[in-house]
JSON list of C-alpha atoms in Angstrom, two decimals:
[
{"chain": "A", "resi": 1, "resn": "LYS", "atom": "CA", "xyz": [14.48, 25.90, -21.68]},
{"chain": "A", "resi": 2, "resn": "ASN", "atom": "CA", "xyz": [13.47, 23.37, -24.30]},
{"chain": "A", "resi": 3, "resn": "GLU", "atom": "CA", "xyz": [12.66, 24.75, -27.74]},
{"chain": "A", "resi": 4, "resn": "VAL", "atom": "CA", "xyz": [10.03, 22.70, -29.56]},
{"chain": "A", "resi": 5, "resn": "GLU", "atom": "CA", "xyz": [9.65, 23.21, -33.29]},
{"chain": "A", "resi": 6, "resn": "GLN", "atom": "CA", "xyz": [6.94, 21.67, -35.42]},
{"chain": "A", "resi": 7, "resn": "SER", "atom": "CA", "xyz": [6.67, 21.49, -39.17]},
{"chain": "A", "resi": 8, "resn": "PRO", "atom": "CA", "xyz": [4.75, 22.18, -41.22]},
{"chain": "A", "resi": 9, "resn": "GLN", "atom": "CA", "xyz": [2.68, 24.87, -39.48]},
{"chain": "A", "resi": 10, "resn": "ASN", "atom": "CA", "xyz": [-0.19, 24.34, -41.89]},
{"chain": "A", "resi": 11, "resn": "LEU", "atom": "CA", "xyz": [-0.98, 21.35, -44.07]},
{"chain": "A", "resi": 12, "resn": "THR", "atom": "CA", "xyz": [-3.86, 20.82, -46.48]},
{"chain": "A", "resi": 13, "resn": "ALA", "atom": "CA", "xyz": [-4.17, 17.41, -48.12]},
{"chain": "A", "resi": 14, "resn": "GLN", "atom": "CA", "xyz": [-6.69, 15.30, -49.98]},
{"chain": "A", "resi": 15, "resn": "GLU", "atom": "CA", "xyz": [-8.58, 12.47, -48.34]},
{"chain": "A", "resi": 16, "resn": "GLY", "atom": "CA", "xyz": [-6.56, 9.26, -48.46]},
{"chain": "A", "resi": 17, "resn": "GLU", "atom": "CA", "xyz": [-3.14, 10.89, -48.47]},
{"chain": "A", "resi": 18, "resn": "PHE", "atom": "CA", "xyz": [-0.35, 9.82, -46.11]},
{"chain": "A", "resi": 19, "resn": "ILE", "atom": "CA", "xyz": [0.37, 12.65, -43.66]},
{"chain": "A", "resi": 20, "resn": "THR", "atom": "CA", "xyz": [3.61, 13.35, -41.78]},
{"chain": "A", "resi": 21, "resn": "ILE", "atom": "CA", "xyz": [4.03, 15.97, -39.08]},
{"chain": "A", "resi": 22, "resn": "ASN", "atom": "CA", "xyz": [7.47, 16.57, -37.60]},
{"chain": "A", "resi": 23, "resn": "CYS", "atom": "CA", "xyz": [8.64, 17.73, -34.18]},
{"chain": "A", "resi": 24, "resn": "SER", "atom": "CA", "xyz": [12.14, 18.56, -33.01]},
{"chain": "A", "resi": 25, "resn": "TYR", "atom": "CA", "xyz": [13.33, 19.67, -29.60]},
{"chain": "A", "resi": 26, "resn": "SER", "atom": "CA", "xyz": [16.55, 21.07, -28.24]},
{"chain": "A", "resi": 27, "resn": "VAL", "atom": "CA", "xyz": [17.09, 19.48, -24.82]},
{"chain": "A", "resi": 28, "resn": "GLY", "atom": "CA", "xyz": [16.88, 15.85, -23.66]},
{"chain": "A", "resi": 29, "resn": "ILE", "atom": "CA", "xyz": [13.48, 14.77, -22.40]},
{"chain": "A", "resi": 30, "resn": "SER", "atom": "CA", "xyz": [11.83, 12.01, -20.41]},
{"chain": "A", "resi": 31, "resn": "ALA", "atom": "CA", "xyz": [8.82, 11.73, -22.74]},
{"chain": "A", "resi": 32, "resn": "LEU", "atom": "CA", "xyz": [7.17, 13.29, -25.78]},
{"chain": "A", "resi": 33, "resn": "HIS", "atom": "CA", "xyz": [3.44, 13.67, -26.27]},
{"chain": "A", "resi": 34, "resn": "TRP", "atom": "CA", "xyz": [1.39, 14.06, -29.42]},
{"chain": "A", "resi": 35, "resn": "LEU", "atom": "CA", "xyz": [-1.90, 15.84, -28.78]},
{"chain": "A", "resi": 36, "resn": "GLN", "atom": "CA", "xyz": [-4.90, 16.61, -30.94]},
{"chain": "A", "resi": 37, "resn": "GLN", "atom": "CA", "xyz": [-6.89, 19.80, -30.52]},
{"chain": "A", "resi": 38, "resn": "HIS", "atom": "CA", "xyz": [-10.22, 20.34, -32.21]},
{"chain": "A", "resi": 39, "resn": "PRO", "atom": "CA", "xyz": [-11.94, 23.71, -32.78]},
{"chain": "A", "resi": 40, "resn": "GLY", "atom": "CA", "xyz": [-13.40, 24.84, -29.47]},
{"chain": "A", "resi": 41, "resn": "GLY", "atom": "CA", "xyz": [-10.25, 23.95, -27.56]},
{"chain": "A", "resi": 42, "resn": "GLY", "atom": "CA", "xyz": [-10.57, 20.35, -26.36]},
{"chain": "A", "resi": 43, "resn": "ILE", "atom": "CA", "xyz": [-7.20, 18.60, -26.24]},
{"chain": "A", "resi": 44, "resn": "VAL", "atom": "CA", "xyz": [-6.89, 14.84, -26.48]},
{"chain": "A", "resi": 45, "resn": "SER", "atom": "CA", "xyz": [-3.71, 12.90, -25.83]},
{"chain": "A", "resi": 46, "resn": "LEU", "atom": "CA", "xyz": [-2.85, 10.66, -28.79]},
{"chain": "A", "resi": 47, "resn": "PHE", "atom": "CA", "xyz": [0.52, 9.20, -27.82]},
{"chain": "A", "resi": 48, "resn": "MET", "atom": "CA", "xyz": [3.16, 9.35, -25.16]},
{"chain": "A", "resi": 49, "resn": "LEU", "atom": "CA", "xyz": [6.58, 8.18, -26.32]},
{"chain": "A", "resi": 50, "resn": "SER", "atom": "CA", "xyz": [9.92, 7.76, -24.65]},
{"chain": "A", "resi": 51, "resn": "SER", "atom": "CA", "xyz": [11.48, 5.58, -27.35]},
{"chain": "A", "resi": 52, "resn": "GLY", "atom": "CA", "xyz": [10.72, 3.72, -30.55]},
{"chain": "A", "resi": 53, "resn": "LYS", "atom": "CA", "xyz": [7.34, 3.65, -32.21]},
{"chain": "A", "resi": 54, "resn": "LYS", "atom": "CA", "xyz": [3.66, 3.38, -31.29]},
{"chain": "A", "resi": 55, "resn": "LYS", "atom": "CA", "xyz": [0.61, 2.71, -33.44]},
{"chain": "A", "resi": 56, "resn": "HIS", "atom": "CA", "xyz": [-3.09, 3.34, -32.76]},
{"chain": "A", "resi": 57, "resn": "GLY", "atom": "CA", "xyz": [-5.33, 2.59, -35.71]},
{"chain": "A", "resi": 58, "resn": "ARG", "atom": "CA", "xyz": [-4.28, 4.85, -38.58]},
{"chain": "A", "resi": 59, "resn": "LEU", "atom": "CA", "xyz": [-1.92, 6.90, -36.41]},
{"chain": "A", "resi": 60, "resn": "ILE", "atom": "CA", "xyz": [1.76, 6.09, -36.00]},
{"chain": "A", "resi": 61, "resn": "ALA", "atom": "CA", "xyz": [4.23, 8.01, -33.85]},
{"chain": "A", "resi": 62, "resn": "THR", "atom": "CA", "xyz": [7.99, 7.56, -33.85]},
{"chain": "A", "resi": 63, "resn": "ILE", "atom": "CA", "xyz": [10.75, 9.12, -31.82]},
{"chain": "A", "resi": 64, "resn": "ASN", "atom": "CA", "xyz": [14.52, 9.24, -32.27]},
{"chain": "A", "resi": 65, "resn": "ILE", "atom": "CA", "xyz": [16.00, 10.22, -28.92]},
{"chain": "A", "resi": 66, "resn": "GLN", "atom": "CA", "xyz": [19.52, 10.72, -30.31]},
{"chain": "A", "resi": 67, "resn": "GLU", "atom": "CA", "xyz": [18.27, 13.02, -33.07]},
{"chain": "A", "resi": 68, "resn": "LYS", "atom": "CA", "xyz": [15.78, 14.76, -30.72]},
{"chain": "A", "resi": 69, "resn": "HIS", "atom": "CA", "xyz": [13.08, 14.29, -33.32]},
{"chain": "A", "resi": 70, "resn": "SER", "atom": "CA", "xyz": [9.63, 12.75, -33.51]},
{"chain": "A", "resi": 71, "resn": "SER", "atom": "CA", "xyz": [7.13, 12.25, -36.31]},
{"chain": "A", "resi": 72, "resn": "LEU", "atom": "CA", "xyz": [3.40, 11.68, -36.34]},
{"chain": "A", "resi": 73, "resn": "HIS", "atom": "CA", "xyz": [2.02, 9.85, -39.36]},
{"chain": "A", "resi": 74, "resn": "ILE", "atom": "CA", "xyz": [-1.60, 9.47, -40.44]},
{"chain": "A", "resi": 75, "resn": "THR", "atom": "CA", "xyz": [-2.35, 6.78, -43.00]},
{"chain": "A", "resi": 76, "resn": "ALA", "atom": "CA", "xyz": [-5.43, 6.90, -45.26]},
{"chain": "A", "resi": 77, "resn": "SER", "atom": "CA", "xyz": [-6.29, 10.39, -44.00]},
{"chain": "A", "resi": 78, "resn": "HIS", "atom": "CA", "xyz": [-9.93, 11.36, -43.57]},
{"chain": "A", "resi": 79, "resn": "PRO", "atom": "CA", "xyz": [-11.68, 14.74, -43.20]},
{"chain": "A", "resi": 80, "resn": "ARG", "atom": "CA", "xyz": [-12.40, 13.91, -39.54]},
{"chain": "A", "resi": 81, "resn": "ASP", "atom": "CA", "xyz": [-8.62, 13.97, -38.96]},
{"chain": "A", "resi": 82, "resn": "SER", "atom": "CA", "xyz": [-8.75, 17.74, -39.53]},
{"chain": "A", "resi": 83, "resn": "ALA", "atom": "CA", "xyz": [-7.48, 19.33, -36.33]},
{"chain": "A", "resi": 84, "resn": "VAL", "atom": "CA", "xyz": [-4.43, 20.97, -34.79]},
{"chain": "A", "resi": 85, "resn": "TYR", "atom": "CA", "xyz": [-1.75, 18.44, -33.85]},
{"chain": "A", "resi": 86, "resn": "ILE", "atom": "CA", "xyz": [0.54, 19.54, -31.04]},
{"chain": "A", "resi": 87, "resn": "CYS", "atom": "CA", "xyz": [3.86, 18.09, -29.96]},
{"chain": "A", "resi": 88, "resn": "ALA", "atom": "CA", "xyz": [4.73, 18.54, -26.28]},
{"chain": "A", "resi": 89, "resn": "VAL", "atom": "CA", "xyz": [7.84, 17.44, -24.39]},
{"chain": "A", "resi": 90, "resn": "ASP", "atom": "CA", "xyz": [8.27, 16.55, -20.75]},
{"chain": "A", "resi": 91, "resn": "GLY", "atom": "CA", "xyz": [11.65, 17.46, -19.34]},
{"chain": "A", "resi": 92, "resn": "GLY", "atom": "CA", "xyz": [11.01, 15.32, -16.29]},
{"chain": "A", "resi": 93, "resn": "GLY", "atom": "CA", "xyz": [10.87, 18.25, -13.88]},
{"chain": "A", "resi": 94, "resn": "ALA", "atom": "CA", "xyz": [7.94, 19.95, -12.19]},
{"chain": "A", "resi": 95, "resn": "ASP", "atom": "CA", "xyz": [7.39, 22.61, -14.83]},
{"chain": "A", "resi": 96, "resn": "GLY", "atom": "CA", "xyz": [4.84, 20.77, -16.90]},
{"chain": "A", "resi": 97, "resn": "LEU", "atom": "CA", "xyz": [5.03, 20.25, -20.63]},
{"chain": "A", "resi": 98, "resn": "THR", "atom": "CA", "xyz": [6.66, 22.49, -23.23]},
{"chain": "A", "resi": 99, "resn": "PHE", "atom": "CA", "xyz": [4.51, 22.72, -26.32]},
{"chain": "A", "resi": 100, "resn": "GLY", "atom": "CA", "xyz": [5.13, 23.32, -29.99]},
{"chain": "A", "resi": 101, "resn": "LYS", "atom": "CA", "xyz": [2.91, 25.82, -31.79]},
{"chain": "A", "resi": 102, "resn": "GLY", "atom": "CA", "xyz": [0.94, 23.07, -33.47]},
{"chain": "A", "resi": 103, "resn": "THR", "atom": "CA", "xyz": [0.31, 21.93, -37.02]},
{"chain": "A", "resi": 104, "resn": "HIS", "atom": "CA", "xyz": [-3.05, 22.90, -38.47]},
{"chain": "A", "resi": 105, "resn": "LEU", "atom": "CA", "xyz": [-4.16, 19.97, -40.64]},
{"chain": "A", "resi": 106, "resn": "ILE", "atom": "CA", "xyz": [-7.05, 20.14, -43.09]},
{"chain": "A", "resi": 107, "resn": "ILE", "atom": "CA", "xyz": [-8.09, 17.02, -44.98]},
{"chain": "A", "resi": 108, "resn": "GLN", "atom": "CA", "xyz": [-10.31, 17.82, -47.95]},
{"chain": "A", "resi": 109, "resn": "PRO", "atom": "CA", "xyz": [-12.82, 15.26, -49.24]},
{"chain": "B", "resi": 1, "resn": "ASP", "atom": "CA", "xyz": [-14.52, 13.66, -22.53]},
{"chain": "B", "resi": 2, "resn": "THR", "atom": "CA", "xyz": [-11.28, 13.08, -20.64]},
{"chain": "B", "resi": 3, "resn": "GLY", "atom": "CA", "xyz": [-12.85, 13.23, -17.17]},
{"chain": "B", "resi": 4, "resn": "VAL", "atom": "CA", "xyz": [-11.36, 16.65, -16.40]},
{"chain": "B", "resi": 5, "resn": "SER", "atom": "CA", "xyz": [-13.94, 19.42, -16.24]},
{"chain": "B", "resi": 6, "resn": "GLN", "atom": "CA", "xyz": [-13.52, 23.18, -16.24]},
{"chain": "B", "resi": 7, "resn": "ASN", "atom": "CA", "xyz": [-15.97, 25.95, -15.46]},
{"chain": "B", "resi": 8, "resn": "PRO", "atom": "CA", "xyz": [-17.00, 28.26, -16.87]},
{"chain": "B", "resi": 9, "resn": "ARG", "atom": "CA", "xyz": [-16.33, 27.31, -20.47]},
{"chain": "B", "resi": 10, "resn": "HIS", "atom": "CA", "xyz": [-16.46, 30.93, -21.59]},
{"chain": "B", "resi": 11, "resn": "LYS", "atom": "CA", "xyz": [-16.03, 34.19, -19.73]},
{"chain": "B", "resi": 12, "resn": "ILE", "atom": "CA", "xyz": [-16.30, 37.73, -21.04]},
{"chain": "B", "resi": 13, "resn": "THR", "atom": "CA", "xyz": [-15.27, 40.47, -18.66]},
{"chain": "B", "resi": 14, "resn": "LYS", "atom": "CA", "xyz": [-14.39, 44.13, -18.63]},
{"chain": "B", "resi": 15, "resn": "ARG", "atom": "CA", "xyz": [-10.83, 45.20, -18.13]},
{"chain": "B", "resi": 16, "resn": "GLY", "atom": "CA", "xyz": [-10.06, 45.64, -14.45]},
{"chain": "B", "resi": 17, "resn": "GLN", "atom": "CA", "xyz": [-12.52, 43.03, -13.19]},
{"chain": "B", "resi": 18, "resn": "ASN", "atom": "CA", "xyz": [-11.50, 39.91, -11.30]},
{"chain": "B", "resi": 19, "resn": "VAL", "atom": "CA", "xyz": [-12.28, 36.45, -12.68]},
{"chain": "B", "resi": 20, "resn": "THR", "atom": "CA", "xyz": [-12.02, 32.96, -11.19]},
{"chain": "B", "resi": 21, "resn": "PHE", "atom": "CA", "xyz": [-11.89, 29.67, -13.06]},
{"chain": "B", "resi": 22, "resn": "ARG", "atom": "CA", "xyz": [-12.37, 26.19, -11.62]},
{"chain": "B", "resi": 23, "resn": "CYS", "atom": "CA", "xyz": [-10.85, 22.86, -12.62]},
{"chain": "B", "resi": 24, "resn": "ASP", "atom": "CA", "xyz": [-12.10, 19.49, -11.41]},
{"chain": "B", "resi": 25, "resn": "PRO", "atom": "CA", "xyz": [-9.46, 16.85, -12.17]},
{"chain": "B", "resi": 26, "resn": "ILE", "atom": "CA", "xyz": [-9.88, 13.09, -12.40]},
{"chain": "B", "resi": 27, "resn": "SER", "atom": "CA", "xyz": [-10.42, 12.07, -8.79]},
{"chain": "B", "resi": 28, "resn": "GLU", "atom": "CA", "xyz": [-7.38, 9.86, -8.21]},
{"chain": "B", "resi": 29, "resn": "HIS", "atom": "CA", "xyz": [-4.94, 12.20, -9.96]},
{"chain": "B", "resi": 30, "resn": "ASN", "atom": "CA", "xyz": [-2.53, 13.87, -7.56]},
{"chain": "B", "resi": 31, "resn": "ARG", "atom": "CA", "xyz": [-0.90, 16.21, -10.10]},
{"chain": "B", "resi": 32, "resn": "LEU", "atom": "CA", "xyz": [-2.68, 19.21, -11.58]},
{"chain": "B", "resi": 33, "resn": "TYR", "atom": "CA", "xyz": [-1.38, 21.70, -14.13]},
{"chain": "B", "resi": 34, "resn": "TRP", "atom": "CA", "xyz": [-2.64, 25.04, -15.46]},
{"chain": "B", "resi": 35, "resn": "TYR", "atom": "CA", "xyz": [-1.68, 26.20, -18.96]},
{"chain": "B", "resi": 36, "resn": "ARG", "atom": "CA", "xyz": [-2.55, 29.26, -21.03]},
{"chain": "B", "resi": 37, "resn": "GLN", "atom": "CA", "xyz": [-3.01, 29.20, -24.79]},
{"chain": "B", "resi": 38, "resn": "THR", "atom": "CA", "xyz": [-3.25, 32.29, -26.96]},
{"chain": "B", "resi": 39, "resn": "LEU", "atom": "CA", "xyz": [-4.56, 32.28, -30.50]},
{"chain": "B", "resi": 40, "resn": "GLY", "atom": "CA", "xyz": [-2.30, 30.43, -32.92]},
{"chain": "B", "resi": 41, "resn": "GLN", "atom": "CA", "xyz": [0.14, 29.33, -30.24]},
{"chain": "B", "resi": 42, "resn": "GLY", "atom": "CA", "xyz": [0.71, 26.16, -28.32]},
{"chain": "B", "resi": 43, "resn": "PRO", "atom": "CA", "xyz": [-0.19, 26.13, -24.63]},
{"chain": "B", "resi": 44, "resn": "GLU", "atom": "CA", "xyz": [2.28, 27.59, -22.12]},
{"chain": "B", "resi": 45, "resn": "PHE", "atom": "CA", "xyz": [2.84, 26.27, -18.61]},
{"chain": "B", "resi": 46, "resn": "LEU", "atom": "CA", "xyz": [1.54, 28.44, -15.77]},
{"chain": "B", "resi": 47, "resn": "THR", "atom": "CA", "xyz": [1.67, 26.41, -12.56]},
{"chain": "B", "resi": 48, "resn": "TYR", "atom": "CA", "xyz": [1.72, 22.91, -11.10]},
{"chain": "B", "resi": 49, "resn": "PHE", "atom": "CA", "xyz": [0.27, 21.29, -7.98]},
{"chain": "B", "resi": 50, "resn": "GLN", "atom": "CA", "xyz": [1.16, 18.00, -6.38]},
{"chain": "B", "resi": 51, "resn": "ASN", "atom": "CA", "xyz": [-1.81, 17.31, -4.14]},
{"chain": "B", "resi": 52, "resn": "GLU", "atom": "CA", "xyz": [-2.46, 20.64, -2.39]},
{"chain": "B", "resi": 53, "resn": "ALA", "atom": "CA", "xyz": [1.09, 21.95, -2.71]},
{"chain": "B", "resi": 54, "resn": "GLN", "atom": "CA", "xyz": [1.90, 24.44, -5.46]},
{"chain": "B", "resi": 55, "resn": "LEU", "atom": "CA", "xyz": [5.36, 23.27, -6.47]},
{"chain": "B", "resi": 56, "resn": "GLU", "atom": "CA", "xyz": [6.13, 25.36, -9.53]},
{"chain": "B", "resi": 57, "resn": "LYS", "atom": "CA", "xyz": [5.07, 28.71, -10.96]},
{"chain": "B", "resi": 58, "resn": "SER", "atom": "CA", "xyz": [6.01, 30.07, -14.35]},
{"chain": "B", "resi": 59, "resn": "ARG", "atom": "CA", "xyz": [7.32, 33.61, -14.64]},
{"chain": "B", "resi": 60, "resn": "LEU", "atom": "CA", "xyz": [4.25, 34.11, -16.87]},
{"chain": "B", "resi": 61, "resn": "LEU", "atom": "CA", "xyz": [2.22, 34.06, -13.68]},
{"chain": "B", "resi": 62, "resn": "SER", "atom": "CA", "xyz": [2.29, 37.69, -12.57]},
{"chain": "B", "resi": 63, "resn": "ASP", "atom": "CA", "xyz": [1.23, 38.91, -9.15]},
{"chain": "B", "resi": 64, "resn": "ARG", "atom": "CA", "xyz": [-2.28, 39.35, -10.49]},
{"chain": "B", "resi": 65, "resn": "PHE", "atom": "CA", "xyz": [-2.62, 35.60, -10.88]},
{"chain": "B", "resi": 66, "resn": "SER", "atom": "CA", "xyz": [-3.17, 33.20, -8.00]},
{"chain": "B", "resi": 67, "resn": "ALA", "atom": "CA", "xyz": [-3.96, 29.51, -8.01]},
{"chain": "B", "resi": 68, "resn": "GLU", "atom": "CA", "xyz": [-5.10, 27.25, -5.22]},
{"chain": "B", "resi": 69, "resn": "ARG", "atom": "CA", "xyz": [-5.86, 23.60, -4.71]},
{"chain": "B", "resi": 70, "resn": "PRO", "atom": "CA", "xyz": [-7.08, 23.67, -1.11]},
{"chain": "B", "resi": 71, "resn": "LYS", "atom": "CA", "xyz": [-7.83, 20.01, -0.49]},
{"chain": "B", "resi": 72, "resn": "GLY", "atom": "CA", "xyz": [-5.77, 18.44, -3.23]},
{"chain": "B", "resi": 73, "resn": "SER", "atom": "CA", "xyz": [-8.87, 17.95, -5.37]},
{"chain": "B", "resi": 74, "resn": "PHE", "atom": "CA", "xyz": [-10.33, 20.82, -7.45]},
{"chain": "B", "resi": 75, "resn": "SER", "atom": "CA", "xyz": [-8.26, 23.88, -8.25]},
{"chain": "B", "resi": 76, "resn": "THR", "atom": "CA", "xyz": [-9.08, 27.53, -8.86]},
{"chain": "B", "resi": 77, "resn": "LEU", "atom": "CA", "xyz": [-7.21, 30.11, -10.91]},
{"chain": "B", "resi": 78, "resn": "GLU", "atom": "CA", "xyz": [-7.98, 33.75, -10.14]},
{"chain": "B", "resi": 79, "resn": "ILE", "atom": "CA", "xyz": [-6.93, 36.72, -12.22]},
{"chain": "B", "resi": 80, "resn": "GLN", "atom": "CA", "xyz": [-7.22, 40.10, -10.53]},
{"chain": "B", "resi": 81, "resn": "ARG", "atom": "CA", "xyz": [-7.54, 43.42, -12.38]},
{"chain": "B", "resi": 82, "resn": "THR", "atom": "CA", "xyz": [-7.78, 41.70, -15.75]},
{"chain": "B", "resi": 83, "resn": "GLU", "atom": "CA", "xyz": [-6.01, 43.19, -18.76]},
{"chain": "B", "resi": 84, "resn": "GLN", "atom": "CA", "xyz": [-6.75, 42.70, -22.44]},
{"chain": "B", "resi": 85, "resn": "GLY", "atom": "CA", "xyz": [-3.56, 40.67, -22.73]},
{"chain": "B", "resi": 86, "resn": "ASP", "atom": "CA", "xyz": [-5.07, 38.10, -20.39]},
{"chain": "B", "resi": 87, "resn": "SER", "atom": "CA", "xyz": [-7.49, 37.05, -23.13]},
{"chain": "B", "resi": 88, "resn": "ALA", "atom": "CA", "xyz": [-6.67, 33.42, -23.84]},
{"chain": "B", "resi": 89, "resn": "MET", "atom": "CA", "xyz": [-7.78, 29.84, -23.35]},
{"chain": "B", "resi": 90, "resn": "TYR", "atom": "CA", "xyz": [-6.93, 28.61, -19.86]},
{"chain": "B", "resi": 91, "resn": "LEU", "atom": "CA", "xyz": [-6.38, 24.86, -19.79]},
{"chain": "B", "resi": 92, "resn": "CYS", "atom": "CA", "xyz": [-6.20, 22.53, -16.84]},
{"chain": "B", "resi": 93, "resn": "ALA", "atom": "CA", "xyz": [-4.68, 19.05, -16.95]},
{"chain": "B", "resi": 94, "resn": "SER", "atom": "CA", "xyz": [-4.41, 16.32, -14.35]},
{"chain": "B", "resi": 95, "resn": "ALA", "atom": "CA", "xyz": [-2.12, 13.29, -14.12]},
{"chain": "B", "resi": 96, "resn": "ARG", "atom": "CA", "xyz": [-1.19, 10.40, -11.92]},
{"chain": "B", "resi": 97, "resn": "GLY", "atom": "CA", "xyz": [1.29, 8.66, -14.21]},
{"chain": "B", "resi": 98, "resn": "GLU", "atom": "CA", "xyz": [3.03, 10.20, -17.19]},
{"chain": "B", "resi": 99, "resn": "THR", "atom": "CA", "xyz": [-0.02, 11.08, -19.31]},
{"chain": "B", "resi": 100, "resn": "GLN", "atom": "CA", "xyz": [-1.74, 14.39, -18.71]},
{"chain": "B", "resi": 101, "resn": "TYR", "atom": "CA", "xyz": [-5.47, 14.54, -19.27]},
{"chain": "B", "resi": 102, "resn": "PHE", "atom": "CA", "xyz": [-6.71, 17.92, -20.43]},
{"chain": "B", "resi": 103, "resn": "GLY", "atom": "CA", "xyz": [-9.94, 19.66, -19.62]},
{"chain": "B", "resi": 104, "resn": "PRO", "atom": "CA", "xyz": [-11.93, 21.51, -22.29]},
{"chain": "B", "resi": 105, "resn": "GLY", "atom": "CA", "xyz": [-10.53, 24.86, -21.21]},
{"chain": "B", "resi": 106, "resn": "THR", "atom": "CA", "xyz": [-12.03, 28.20, -20.20]},
{"chain": "B", "resi": 107, "resn": "ARG", "atom": "CA", "xyz": [-11.94, 30.82, -22.93]},
{"chain": "B", "resi": 108, "resn": "LEU", "atom": "CA", "xyz": [-11.48, 34.30, -21.45]},
{"chain": "B", "resi": 109, "resn": "LEU", "atom": "CA", "xyz": [-12.14, 37.48, -23.36]},
{"chain": "B", "resi": 110, "resn": "VAL", "atom": "CA", "xyz": [-11.23, 40.76, -21.68]},
{"chain": "B", "resi": 111, "resn": "LEU", "atom": "CA", "xyz": [-12.86, 43.79, -23.30]}
]
């Protein structure tokens, strides 16, 4: 069973700061997902990665397959980025995704 | 809005009652997943359908839980004889390729 660890669990930062959230996993995967969950439960997929780096606007996600590690970066953070960010890995089988516990991010104005 | 809908959005029930949740996936998606998320935790996999076939069930899914996807479109998740420990957010996701699209979830509270 894949163990997915995220750090930090909680992060409070000031508007404009550069944010990094880390995810590590224990077993090889076919893909890694970064998800965003707002209060009330809705989950939105931000990135799916199997190698390298992806960028959408102010969000950047990287993955190092050899190190079994991924990072999510937010540049020029804004209060609307406040949410729970969840890392989830896909082992390639039929048993769905394995999720980390999430990082609760608060961006203060 | 991802295109995946779930009903009801909230359910409060007394312990021992049965509840049923519905998920309507994106229409061309052949894969459908159910997850459960408790407070402060990431979601946990419950079960997976490819079209109408239930291909995988987590050991989290006790005998009181049953899921169906009768025509390979919408899916239902039923919990019989609910217990307080069943209180959680129940999430549905659908996929055709590698990206799963999540519904808004059904929040269950068992009193």
